[in-house]
Amino acid sequence: MDRRDAIKRATLLSGLALTAPFATAVLSGCQATEKRIFASLILNEDQIVTIESISRVILPSEPGSPGAEDLGLAEFVDRMVKDCLSQQEQAAFTKGLDNLSQEISDTSGSSADKAGDKALVTFLEQKEKEAYAAPASDLPFYRQLKQLLVFGYLTSEQVMTTQLDYHAIPGRYDSCIPYEGQNAYVDNNV
Amino acid sequence: MGKQQMYDAIVVGSGITGGWAAKELCEKGLKTLVLERGRKLDHVGGYTTAATPPWEFPHRGRKTQEDLEQYPIQSNVYAFNEGTRHLWVKDTEHPYTSTADGPEYRWIRGYHEGGRSIMWGRQCYRWSDLDFEANMKDGHGVDWPIRYADIEPWYSYVEKFVGISGKKEGLAHLPDGEFLPPFEMNCVESHIKQAIESNYPDRMMTIGRVANLTVPHNGRGQCQRRNLCYRGCPYGAYFSSQSATLPAAEKTGNLTLKTNCAVESLVYDKENNRVSGVRFIDTETGKDEIIEAKIVFLCASTLNSTWILLNSANDRFPDGLANSSGALGKYLMDHQYRAGAAAQIEGFDDKYYFGGRPNGIYLPRFRNVTTPHPDFIRGYGYQGSASRPGPPGNTDQPGIGQDLKRSLQKPGPWSMRFIGFGEVLPYEDNYVSLNHDKLDVNGLPTLNIQCTHRENEAIMREDFKNQAAEMLETAGGKNVATYDDTDHPGFGIHEMGTARMGRDPKTSVLNKWNQAHDIPNLFVTDGSCMTSASCVNPSVTYMALTARAVDYAYSELNKLNL
Ligand SMILES: Cc1cc2nc3c(=O)[nH]c(=O)nc-3n(C[C@H](O)[C@H](O)[C@H](O)COP(=O)(O)OP(=O)(O)OC[C@H]3O[C@@H](n4cnc5c(N)ncnc54)[C@H](O)[C@@H]3O)c2cc1C
Ligand code: SF4
């Protein structure tokens, strides 16, 4: 039974969209594989699968550096869309996701979850070109979605504490220090 | 309705000015009652989000639709987010009506112990005679009844207690104060300062003067550079009523502070022409009470103090208590801001900073200081800062995969931003009045606020955008762009006037001691007393005026004049 079917069956049973991304090894690779399941608040299962599929490629898991799946970013996007967008924005957002999913099958010949990383990379590289050529005043949906994913990524505990120069209590202000490629300074002020 | 025992003094409000009035009155040995309409908010223990990291907020700090519905006005404030939401009034619970044509008036409030001393930006600048003489010189508004010399010792007095970091610059129109060591400018700010000062003989840039402790002060801890002040400081490292004035008042044993007590009016004793006490509603029980005192200090914030006076009208003062002049409610002012310019600054990619400095830079007024500007009167100053955008603000980045993840980890290019703060003139028809047909939860009239900014403000605004852009260009900035977010009166959060001080009882509500011309034992020391608006942040001036007024009231009490 493939994953999509598993989700469908679970949905039939519970009436809720469920997803079960598998956390990849984080940091030293010693973290156990963990199953994350969430009840979606607003997005349907296809939309969640679309987010999961592309966010895995946009923010991949690497040894020592968590990715979208490890951080449950699909769940994060679902909550943000539900709570932070107006009804009109929600409608535009879900339509944007449906269109994105359609575009993926049109260009790759299969649905987002079956398209495979290579096809998704090709697709997303094309998307990136279009999206960043557009004026920021008319933000294409892809860029909106990506911003939300990136925001969820950057404000997650794992990323803040292991991938950035995070200080809850810096204790001092060094006004002018050399920049030698170090990671950005961050604190609790978001 | 119960009547309770007599206090020497009652202070209405526990924010910046109420805290000061309480401290000064208590330290003079007066039994003082502070009535605060909002809930209790304990120092440290009440700062429930002070150490919360972003990932612990369900929306990582962002506003929800529910926030926009419940806080349609307050949620516009830059300091409103998931970590501070609980510190702002729910607009749905505290309605008012505002200007019908033109941008809405934004009345920004926090109703809790400490008032806005918890969420304020802490910038503290002295006013000068450029401000105190402005009305007299150009004929707008009435003359201030005081000059810099009258308030100067009181600035020193409050600054020594507050703890204000800053750098002495020797400017006549932005006088130096009693400063703790200054915060530092970062590399790009220093560069811009140098570029501006060598190209403009009339301009200079200094580090912000801010009520954050760069060294331990009066038993309070020093700032840990977390830039998280709006949530309350567990170290007491910035000035608030909770960290500073209320504990000092408490220590005397003379303070009684009652929260959840919304003052609705003052009780007037016609025979003796005095205020005999205050009438308030216990917001938890809904019960009405009166408490008496020898003197009353209104410190409920500009529009709330004026609301109390308007709502205390009687047959002797039909247009509002202590309003024989007719000036009460009129001449509402603010600072106009939310416009300026920003630019990218190149050549500093090998420079960075560490830590969250809760402060920026200040570029003092240069218009109409020595030479009159042909197109507008008064002036403006700038706040601003230079920074490298970093996570999590840098979300809009091209790329995917490992490359994206790497680039997100790095700070972005330097940019510098100037935000103008411009003086607004006192116009008689910028006013507040009571809506007797629109009542609040307590069945009391709501406030009607009518306020627009006019031609002088508009011309000045263009100038401060253009000058910001020009200075950034002069400093070698790239992609220099002006910006202008709609100017909403009130949104400078420096609302002033509506019970102004003046020399003449026929045209002003308060005398030079913040004492009502009409009623000697009534003092109003919050922003409603202001006769003009200056262009610099007003709160340290309110503090100095409050301490000064208490000193006067105390001596009058001793002379049995009150
Ligand atoms: C985000 C922000 C940034 C700011 N930055 C700066 C800055 O950098 N520099 C500066 O100088 N100023 C700044 N201000 C403005 C500053 O906060 C105010 O000028 C200052 O707090 C005014 O003091 P106050 O005592 O008059 O009013 P508040 O501090 O607002 O206190 C008034 C108190 O009275 C209570 N009250 C109101 N009505 C009643 C009633 N009827 N009965 C009983 N109690 C009542 C309120 O609940 C409140 O606790 C800023 C404000 C905000 C919100
Ligand atoms: S930045 Fe400093 S003053 Fe502000 S909350 Fe943090 S430690 Fe306190």
Short mmCIF file of C-alpha atoms and ligand atoms in Angstrom, two decimals, chain B residues 122 183 211-213 222-238 356-358, ligand 2:
data_model
loop_
_atom_site.label_atom_id
_atom_site.label_comp_id
_atom_site.label_asym_id
_atom_site.label_seq_id
_atom_site.Cartn_x
_atom_site.Cartn_y
_atom_site.Cartn_z
CA ARG B 122 11.80 54.35 25.91
CA PHE B 183 24.81 52.38 23.59
CA ALA B 211 15.63 54.51 29.30
CA ASN B 212 17.51 51.21 29.18
CA LEU B 213 20.25 50.65 31.73
CA GLN B 222 21.64 46.14 33.44
CA CYS B 223 20.25 45.50 29.99
CA GLN B 224 21.08 42.07 28.53
CA ARG B 225 20.70 43.26 24.89
CA ARG B 226 17.78 40.98 24.11
CA ASN B 227 15.72 43.63 22.32
CA LEU B 228 12.57 42.17 23.81
CA CYS B 229 11.47 45.09 25.94
CA TYR B 230 7.84 45.22 24.77
CA ARG B 231 7.14 42.03 26.69
CA GLY B 232 8.40 43.40 30.02
CA CYS B 233 11.93 43.15 31.39
CA PRO B 234 12.71 40.50 34.00
CA TYR B 235 15.88 42.41 34.90
CA GLY B 236 14.05 45.67 35.43
CA ALA B 237 16.56 47.04 32.96
CA TYR B 238 14.25 49.54 31.33
CA GLY B 356 20.05 42.86 20.28
CA ARG B 357 20.50 46.55 21.00
CA PRO B 358 17.14 47.91 22.16
S1 SF4 C 2 16.64 44.42 25.88
FE1 SF4 C 2 17.44 44.92 27.86
S2 SF4 C 2 15.92 46.22 28.81
FE2 SF4 C 2 14.93 45.28 27.07
S3 SF4 C 2 13.90 43.49 27.97
FE3 SF4 C 2 15.93 42.82 27.27
S4 SF4 C 2 17.28 43.00 29.02
FE4 SF4 C 2 15.43 44.17 29.47
#
